[in-house]
PDB file of C-alpha atoms in Angstrom:
ATOM      1  CA  GLY A   1      95.827  86.261  72.790  1.00 83.00           C
ATOM      2  CA  ASN A   2      96.842  88.811  75.390  1.00 89.00           C
ATOM      3  CA  SER A   3     100.371  90.183  75.285  1.00 93.00           C
ATOM      4  CA  VAL A   4     102.616  92.942  76.570  1.00 96.00           C
ATOM      5  CA  THR A   5     105.400  94.689  74.662  1.00 96.00           C
ATOM      6  CA  GLN A   6     107.894  96.917  76.391  1.00 96.00           C
ATOM      7  CA  MET A   7     110.992  98.730  75.259  1.00 90.00           C
ATOM      8  CA  GLU A   8     114.146  96.710  75.238  1.00 88.00           C
ATOM      9  CA  GLY A   9     117.001  97.590  77.504  1.00 87.00           C
ATOM     10  CA  PRO A  10     119.326  98.165  78.922  1.00 95.00           C
ATOM     11  CA  VAL A  11     118.486 101.778  79.584  1.00 96.00           C
ATOM     12  CA  THR A  12     121.316 103.798  81.088  1.00 97.00           C
ATOM     13  CA  LEU A  13     120.686 107.213  82.601  1.00 97.00           C
ATOM     14  CA  SER A  14     122.474 109.632  84.872  1.00 97.00           C
ATOM     15  CA  GLU A  15     121.115 110.332  88.325  1.00 97.00           C
ATOM     16  CA  GLU A  16     118.312 112.929  88.337  1.00 96.00           C
ATOM     17  CA  ALA A  17     117.443 112.300  84.686  1.00 97.00           C
ATOM     18  CA  PHE A  18     113.864 111.841  83.481  1.00 97.00           C
ATOM     19  CA  LEU A  19     112.810 108.248  82.862  1.00 97.00           C
ATOM     20  CA  THR A  20     110.282 106.807  80.432  1.00 97.00           C
ATOM     21  CA  ILE A  21     109.885 103.087  79.791  1.00 98.00           C
ATOM     22  CA  ASN A  22     107.308 102.416  77.100  1.00 97.00           C
ATOM     23  CA  CYS A  23     104.755  99.639  77.391  1.00 98.00           C
ATOM     24  CA  THR A  24     101.879  98.684  75.100  1.00 98.00           C
ATOM     25  CA  TYR A  25      99.464  95.822  75.462  1.00 97.00           C
ATOM     26  CA  THR A  26      97.025  93.657  73.541  1.00 95.00           C
ATOM     27  CA  ALA A  27      94.000  92.305  75.363  1.00 92.00           C
ATOM     28  CA  THR A  28      90.625  90.875  74.495  1.00 86.00           C
ATOM     29  CA  GLY A  29      88.816  92.472  77.434  1.00 85.00           C
ATOM     30  CA  TYR A  30      89.521  95.176  79.991  1.00 86.00           C
ATOM     31  CA  PRO A  31      92.651  94.165  81.844  1.00 91.00           C
ATOM     32  CA  SER A  32      94.319  95.550  84.902  1.00 91.00           C
ATOM     33  CA  LEU A  33      97.808  96.867  84.214  1.00 94.00           C
ATOM     34  CA  PHE A  34     100.880  96.630  86.413  1.00 94.00           C
ATOM     35  CA  TRP A  35     104.500  97.560  86.692  1.00 97.00           C
ATOM     36  CA  TYR A  36     106.650  95.129  88.677  1.00 96.00           C
ATOM     37  CA  VAL A  37     110.255  95.739  89.698  1.00 96.00           C
ATOM     38  CA  GLN A  38     113.016  93.226  90.396  1.00 93.00           C
ATOM     39  CA  TYR A  39     115.957  94.630  92.329  1.00 92.00           C
ATOM     40  CA  PRO A  40     119.262  92.724  92.177  1.00 87.00           C
ATOM     41  CA  GLY A  41     119.041  89.556  94.255  1.00 82.00           C
ATOM     42  CA  GLU A  42     115.408  90.128  95.215  1.00 85.00           C
ATOM     43  CA  GLY A  43     112.011  88.847  94.150  1.00 84.00           C
ATOM     44  CA  LEU A  44     109.446  90.571  91.985  1.00 90.00           C
ATOM     45  CA  GLN A  45     107.651  93.410  93.721  1.00 91.00           C
ATOM     46  CA  LEU A  46     104.551  95.248  92.626  1.00 92.00           C
ATOM     47  CA  LEU A  47     105.527  98.852  91.896  1.00 96.00           C
ATOM     48  CA  LEU A  48     102.157 100.270  90.826  1.00 96.00           C
ATOM     49  CA  LYS A  49      98.927  99.308  89.160  1.00 93.00           C
ATOM     50  CA  ALA A  50      95.854 100.705  87.426  1.00 94.00           C
ATOM     51  CA  THR A  51      92.595  98.838  87.063  1.00 90.00           C
ATOM     52  CA  LYS A  52      90.628 100.919  84.559  1.00 91.00           C
ATOM     53  CA  ALA A  53      91.065 103.397  81.754  1.00 94.00           C
ATOM     54  CA  ASP A  54      92.494 106.813  82.691  1.00 95.00           C
ATOM     55  CA  ASP A  55      93.560 105.581  86.134  1.00 96.00           C
ATOM     56  CA  LYS A  56      97.030 106.677  87.185  1.00 97.00           C
ATOM     57  CA  GLY A  57      99.119 104.358  89.322  1.00 96.00           C
ATOM     58  CA  SER A  58     101.904 105.900  91.372  1.00 97.00           C
ATOM     59  CA  ASN A  59     104.500 104.815  93.913  1.00 97.00           C
ATOM     60  CA  LYS A  60     108.019 105.892  94.962  1.00 95.00           C
ATOM     61  CA  GLY A  61     107.924 108.773  92.474  1.00 97.00           C
ATOM     62  CA  PHE A  62     107.006 106.505  89.562  1.00 98.00           C
ATOM     63  CA  GLU A  63     103.783 107.034  87.614  1.00 98.00           C
ATOM     64  CA  ALA A  64     101.925 105.293  84.803  1.00 98.00           C
ATOM     65  CA  THR A  65      98.564 106.155  83.241  1.00 98.00           C
ATOM     66  CA  TYR A  66      96.233 103.536  81.744  1.00 97.00           C
ATOM     67  CA  ARG A  67      95.560 104.778  78.197  1.00 96.00           C
ATOM     68  CA  LYS A  68      92.889 102.669  76.545  1.00 94.00           C
ATOM     69  CA  GLU A  69      92.914 104.667  73.291  1.00 94.00           C
ATOM     70  CA  THR A  70      96.595 103.932  72.715  1.00 96.00           C
ATOM     71  CA  THR A  71      96.668 100.627  74.683  1.00 96.00           C
ATOM     72  CA  SER A  72      99.643 101.924  76.615  1.00 97.00           C
ATOM     73  CA  PHE A  73     100.898 102.087  80.200  1.00 98.00           C
ATOM     74  CA  HIS A  74     104.210 103.929  80.031  1.00 98.00           C
ATOM     75  CA  LEU A  75     106.285 104.183  83.206  1.00 98.00           C
ATOM     76  CA  GLU A  76     107.732 107.606  84.105  1.00 98.00           C
ATOM     77  CA  LYS A  77     109.792 109.154  86.853  1.00 98.00           C
ATOM     78  CA  GLY A  78     110.904 112.747  86.969  1.00 97.00           C
ATOM     79  CA  SER A  79     114.272 112.287  88.671  1.00 96.00           C
ATOM     80  CA  VAL A  80     115.833 108.840  88.951  1.00 97.00           C
ATOM     81  CA  GLN A  81     118.218 107.695  91.663  1.00 97.00           C
ATOM     82  CA  VAL A  82     120.982 105.120  91.682  1.00 96.00           C
ATOM     83  CA  SER A  83     118.762 102.968  93.906  1.00 96.00           C
ATOM     84  CA  ASP A  84     116.220 102.717  91.052  1.00 97.00           C
ATOM     85  CA  SER A  85     118.594 100.453  89.138  1.00 97.00           C
ATOM     86  CA  ALA A  86     116.626  97.257  88.568  1.00 96.00           C
ATOM     87  CA  VAL A  87     114.649  95.316  85.979  1.00 96.00           C
ATOM     88  CA  TYR A  88     111.150  96.661  85.326  1.00 97.00           C
ATOM     89  CA  PHE A  89     108.318  94.484  84.002  1.00 97.00           C
ATOM     90  CA  CYS A  90     105.083  95.730  82.501  1.00 97.00           C
ATOM     91  CA  ALA A  91     102.241  93.259  82.962  1.00 95.00           C
ATOM     92  CA  LEU A  92      98.505  92.753  82.599  1.00 93.00           C
ATOM     93  CA  SER A  93      95.880  90.486  84.016  1.00 89.00           C
ATOM     94  CA  GLU A  94      92.221  89.869  83.395  1.00 82.00           C
ATOM     95  CA  GLU A  95      89.669  88.392  85.736  1.00 71.00           C
ATOM     96  CA  ASP A  96      91.491  85.107  86.179  1.00 68.00           C
ATOM     97  CA  ASP A  97      94.457  86.906  87.763  1.00 73.00           C
ATOM     98  CA  LYS A  98      96.843  85.123  85.400  1.00 82.00           C
ATOM     99  CA  ILE A  99      99.554  87.741  84.899  1.00 89.00           C
ATOM    100  CA  ILE A 100     101.127  88.173  81.488  1.00 91.00           C
ATOM    101  CA  PHE A 101     104.501  89.873  81.658  1.00 94.00           C
ATOM    102  CA  GLY A 102     106.610  91.752  79.170  1.00 95.00           C
ATOM    103  CA  LYS A 103     110.221  90.722  78.718  1.00 94.00           C
ATOM    104  CA  GLY A 104     111.545  93.313  81.134  1.00 95.00           C
ATOM    105  CA  THR A 105     113.691  96.438  80.797  1.00 97.00           C
ATOM    106  CA  ARG A 106     116.958  96.631  82.686  1.00 96.00           C
ATOM    107  CA  LEU A 107     117.639 100.128  84.039  1.00 97.00           C
ATOM    108  CA  HIS A 108     121.111 101.346  85.048  1.00 97.00           C
ATOM    109  CA  ILE A 109     121.428 104.665  86.843  1.00 97.00           C
ATOM    110  CA  LEU A 110     124.897 106.193  86.940  1.00 96.00           C
ATOM    111  CA  PRO A 111     125.906 108.408  89.885  1.00 94.00           C
TER     112      PRO A 111
ATOM    113  CA  GLY B   1     105.483  83.821 107.456  1.00 52.00           C
ATOM    114  CA  ALA B   2     105.697  87.398 106.350  1.00 78.00           C
ATOM    115  CA  GLY B   3     106.060  86.622 102.666  1.00 91.00           C
ATOM    116  CA  VAL B   4     106.036  83.857 100.097  1.00 95.00           C
ATOM    117  CA  SER B   5     108.863  81.460 100.873  1.00 96.00           C
ATOM    118  CA  GLN B   6     110.473  79.155  98.334  1.00 97.00           C
ATOM    119  CA  SER B   7     113.018  76.378  98.715  1.00 97.00           C
ATOM    120  CA  PRO B   8     115.564  75.487  97.676  1.00 97.00           C
ATOM    121  CA  ARG B   9     116.771  78.901  96.546  1.00 95.00           C
ATOM    122  CA  TYR B  10     119.368  77.288  94.281  1.00 96.00           C
ATOM    123  CA  LYS B  11     119.415  73.803  92.779  1.00 97.00           C
ATOM    124  CA  VAL B  12     121.860  72.220  90.393  1.00 98.00           C
ATOM    125  CA  ALA B  13     120.525  69.027  88.847  1.00 98.00           C
ATOM    126  CA  LYS B  14     122.109  66.570  86.465  1.00 97.00           C
ATOM    127  CA  ARG B  15     120.190  66.002  83.264  1.00 97.00           C
ATOM    128  CA  GLY B  16     117.663  63.267  83.806  1.00 97.00           C
ATOM    129  CA  GLN B  17     117.348  63.869  87.544  1.00 98.00           C
ATOM    130  CA  ASP B  18     113.997  64.613  89.177  1.00 98.00           C
ATOM    131  CA  VAL B  19     113.625  67.829  91.197  1.00 98.00           C
ATOM    132  CA  ALA B  20     111.011  69.158  93.619  1.00 98.00           C
ATOM    133  CA  LEU B  21     110.559  72.836  94.376  1.00 98.00           C
ATOM    134  CA  ARG B  22     108.567  73.950  97.387  1.00 98.00           C
ATOM    135  CA  CYS B  23     106.433  77.030  97.917  1.00 98.00           C
ATOM    136  CA  ASP B  24     105.034  78.287 101.232  1.00 98.00           C
ATOM    137  CA  PRO B  25     102.478  80.977 100.387  1.00 97.00           C
ATOM    138  CA  ILE B  26     101.423  83.737 102.716  1.00 95.00           C
ATOM    139  CA  SER B  27      99.232  82.210 105.400  1.00 94.00           C
ATOM    140  CA  GLY B  28      95.568  82.153 104.436  1.00 91.00           C
ATOM    141  CA  HIS B  29      96.110  83.012 100.789  1.00 92.00           C
ATOM    142  CA  VAL B  30      93.591  81.263  98.570  1.00 91.00           C
ATOM    143  CA  SER B  31      95.266  81.579  95.190  1.00 91.00           C
ATOM    144  CA  LEU B  32      98.700  80.215  94.304  1.00 95.00           C
ATOM    145  CA  PHE B  33     100.570  80.555  91.013  1.00 95.00           C
ATOM    146  CA  TRP B  34     103.749  79.099  89.552  1.00 97.00           C
ATOM    147  CA  TYR B  35     105.768  80.948  86.915  1.00 97.00           C
ATOM    148  CA  GLN B  36     108.915  80.090  84.971  1.00 97.00           C
ATOM    149  CA  GLN B  37     111.424  82.852  84.207  1.00 94.00           C
ATOM    150  CA  ALA B  38     114.179  82.062  81.728  1.00 93.00           C
ATOM    151  CA  LEU B  39     117.315  84.180  81.727  1.00 89.00           C
ATOM    152  CA  GLY B  40     116.627  87.630  80.274  1.00 85.00           C
ATOM    153  CA  GLN B  41     112.908  86.983  79.880  1.00 89.00           C
ATOM    154  CA  GLY B  42     109.756  87.879  81.728  1.00 92.00           C
ATOM    155  CA  PRO B  43     108.026  85.306  83.911  1.00 94.00           C
ATOM    156  CA  GLU B  44     105.674  82.948  82.093  1.00 95.00           C
ATOM    157  CA  PHE B  45     102.616  81.369  83.683  1.00 93.00           C
ATOM    158  CA  LEU B  46     102.759  77.656  84.459  1.00 96.00           C
ATOM    159  CA  THR B  47      99.806  76.761  86.685  1.00 96.00           C
ATOM    160  CA  TYR B  48      97.246  78.089  89.162  1.00 93.00           C
ATOM    161  CA  PHE B  49      95.589  76.719  92.299  1.00 94.00           C
ATOM    162  CA  GLN B  50      92.563  77.933  94.159  1.00 92.00           C
ATOM    163  CA  ASN B  51      92.929  76.281  97.565  1.00 94.00           C
ATOM    164  CA  GLU B  52      93.762  72.638  96.755  1.00 96.00           C
ATOM    165  CA  ALA B  53      92.158  72.654  93.306  1.00 95.00           C
ATOM    166  CA  GLN B  54      94.417  73.050  90.289  1.00 96.00           C
ATOM    167  CA  LEU B  55      92.187  75.167  88.055  1.00 92.00           C
ATOM    168  CA  ASP B  56      94.598  75.965  85.262  1.00 92.00           C
ATOM    169  CA  LYS B  57      97.676  74.051  84.154  1.00 94.00           C
ATOM    170  CA  SER B  58      97.758  75.328  80.615  1.00 93.00           C
ATOM    171  CA  GLY B  59     101.265  76.747  80.960  1.00 94.00           C
ATOM    172  CA  LEU B  60     103.037  73.559  81.998  1.00 97.00           C
ATOM    173  CA  PRO B  61     105.480  72.931  79.137  1.00 95.00           C
ATOM    174  CA  SER B  62     105.339  69.132  79.137  1.00 95.00           C
ATOM    175  CA  ASP B  63     104.053  66.142  81.058  1.00 96.00           C
ATOM    176  CA  ARG B  64     107.365  66.093  82.932  1.00 98.00           C
ATOM    177  CA  PHE B  65     106.062  69.032  84.962  1.00 98.00           C
ATOM    178  CA  PHE B  66     103.632  68.350  87.780  1.00 97.00           C
ATOM    179  CA  ALA B  67     102.335  70.585  90.574  1.00 98.00           C
ATOM    180  CA  GLU B  68     100.272  69.866  93.649  1.00 98.00           C
ATOM    181  CA  ARG B  69      98.814  71.655  96.649  1.00 97.00           C
ATOM    182  CA  PRO B  70      97.144  68.832  98.563  1.00 96.00           C
ATOM    183  CA  GLU B  71      96.007  70.757 101.648  1.00 95.00           C
ATOM    184  CA  GLY B  72      95.488  74.133 100.070  1.00 93.00           C
ATOM    185  CA  SER B  73      98.589  75.735 101.540  1.00 95.00           C
ATOM    186  CA  VAL B  74     102.107  74.496 100.650  1.00 98.00           C
ATOM    187  CA  SER B  75     102.656  73.660  97.002  1.00 98.00           C
ATOM    188  CA  THR B  76     105.291  71.559  95.258  1.00 98.00           C
ATOM    189  CA  LEU B  77     106.377  71.828  91.635  1.00 98.00           C
ATOM    190  CA  LYS B  78     107.994  68.631  90.440  1.00 98.00           C
ATOM    191  CA  ILE B  79     110.045  68.281  87.292  1.00 98.00           C
ATOM    192  CA  GLN B  80     110.839  64.770  86.152  1.00 98.00           C
ATOM    193  CA  ARG B  81     113.817  63.781  83.978  1.00 98.00           C
ATOM    194  CA  THR B  82     115.131  67.342  83.878  1.00 98.00           C
ATOM    195  CA  GLN B  83     116.479  68.720  80.621  1.00 97.00           C
ATOM    196  CA  GLN B  84     118.815  71.647  80.018  1.00 96.00           C
ATOM    197  CA  GLU B  85     115.968  73.779  78.720  1.00 96.00           C
ATOM    198  CA  ASP B  86     114.345  73.511  82.156  1.00 97.00           C
ATOM    199  CA  SER B  87     117.071  75.779  83.566  1.00 97.00           C
ATOM    200  CA  ALA B  88     115.253  78.855  84.825  1.00 97.00           C
ATOM    201  CA  VAL B  89     114.004  80.629  87.915  1.00 96.00           C
ATOM    202  CA  TYR B  90     110.740  79.168  89.170  1.00 97.00           C
ATOM    203  CA  LEU B  91     108.601  81.770  90.879  1.00 97.00           C
ATOM    204  CA  CYS B  92     105.734  81.112  93.217  1.00 97.00           C
ATOM    205  CA  ALA B  93     103.120  83.763  93.944  1.00 94.00           C
ATOM    206  CA  SER B  94     100.038  83.948  96.132  1.00 93.00           C
ATOM    207  CA  SER B  95      96.989  86.125  96.434  1.00 89.00           C
ATOM    208  CA  PRO B  96      94.580  86.507  99.340  1.00 86.00           C
ATOM    209  CA  SER B  97      91.375  86.120  97.399  1.00 77.00           C
ATOM    210  CA  ARG B  98      89.702  84.393  94.518  1.00 71.00           C
ATOM    211  CA  PRO B  99      90.465  85.832  91.098  1.00 66.00           C
ATOM    212  CA  GLY B 100      89.162  89.262  90.412  1.00 64.00           C
ATOM    213  CA  SER B 101      90.695  91.896  88.271  1.00 51.00           C
ATOM    214  CA  GLY B 102      93.392  93.876  90.002  1.00 60.00           C
ATOM    215  CA  ASN B 103      94.085  91.668  93.020  1.00 69.00           C
ATOM    216  CA  THR B 104      97.574  92.168  94.420  1.00 79.00           C
ATOM    217  CA  ILE B 105      99.724  89.106  93.922  1.00 86.00           C
ATOM    218  CA  TYR B 106     102.825  88.547  96.063  1.00 90.00           C
ATOM    219  CA  PHE B 107     105.878  86.803  94.655  1.00 92.00           C
ATOM    220  CA  GLY B 108     108.542  84.728  96.327  1.00 93.00           C
ATOM    221  CA  GLU B 109     112.231  85.181  95.561  1.00 92.00           C
ATOM    222  CA  GLY B 110     112.273  82.148  93.319  1.00 94.00           C
ATOM    223  CA  SER B 111     114.086  78.855  93.024  1.00 97.00           C
ATOM    224  CA  TRP B 112     117.012  79.002  90.598  1.00 95.00           C
ATOM    225  CA  LEU B 113     117.326  75.688  88.758  1.00 97.00           C
ATOM    226  CA  THR B 114     120.382  74.877  86.676  1.00 97.00           C
ATOM    227  CA  VAL B 115     120.419  71.592  84.770  1.00 97.00           C
ATOM    228  CA  VAL B 116     123.893  70.397  83.768  1.00 97.00           C
TER     229      VAL B 116
END
């Protein structure tokens, strides 16, 4: 079945550091890929998405590229801020819109 | 409303008690999903509605879990005879259209259930 594997946290970085959170997936078809973010005390929010191979999703300085050859969708940001501290979920869905999430990666940014 | 609204936000139930969790999706949204998120885990799919029709309930963990959306808008997730392993955040999400790859799905803030 379909699944998502992402790096375990917590990840702790200093402000302005470069961020990578790895995500790989297994799917039977051609899924859409997502990164969701959950800030403390808030609900899940869509951060970015990509719907086909080689697409790059981007938002708030975060980027992820849909790599079909490596079945990956790694999240990157060039310079993180304290306000980026949150839990990040990689996810996929196929045509039924049922979203399959990874276990989440908690990110701590130190000032 | 502006977003997906869930109530109650927090519920403490004694083991064996029945609970009902309510979801108000974004007005006009066709699709509605329920997810269960255990502590430290990612959300896991429970069930899906398209309007009032429950098209997929493959994720419901047992027959103690029941969901309905009788008029195609508000939905209720009911858990009978709650057990400690039911303690989790229950997330509701809605989408404006019928399923199609890449549709944006909007999540509520969740109902935190603790069974003691």
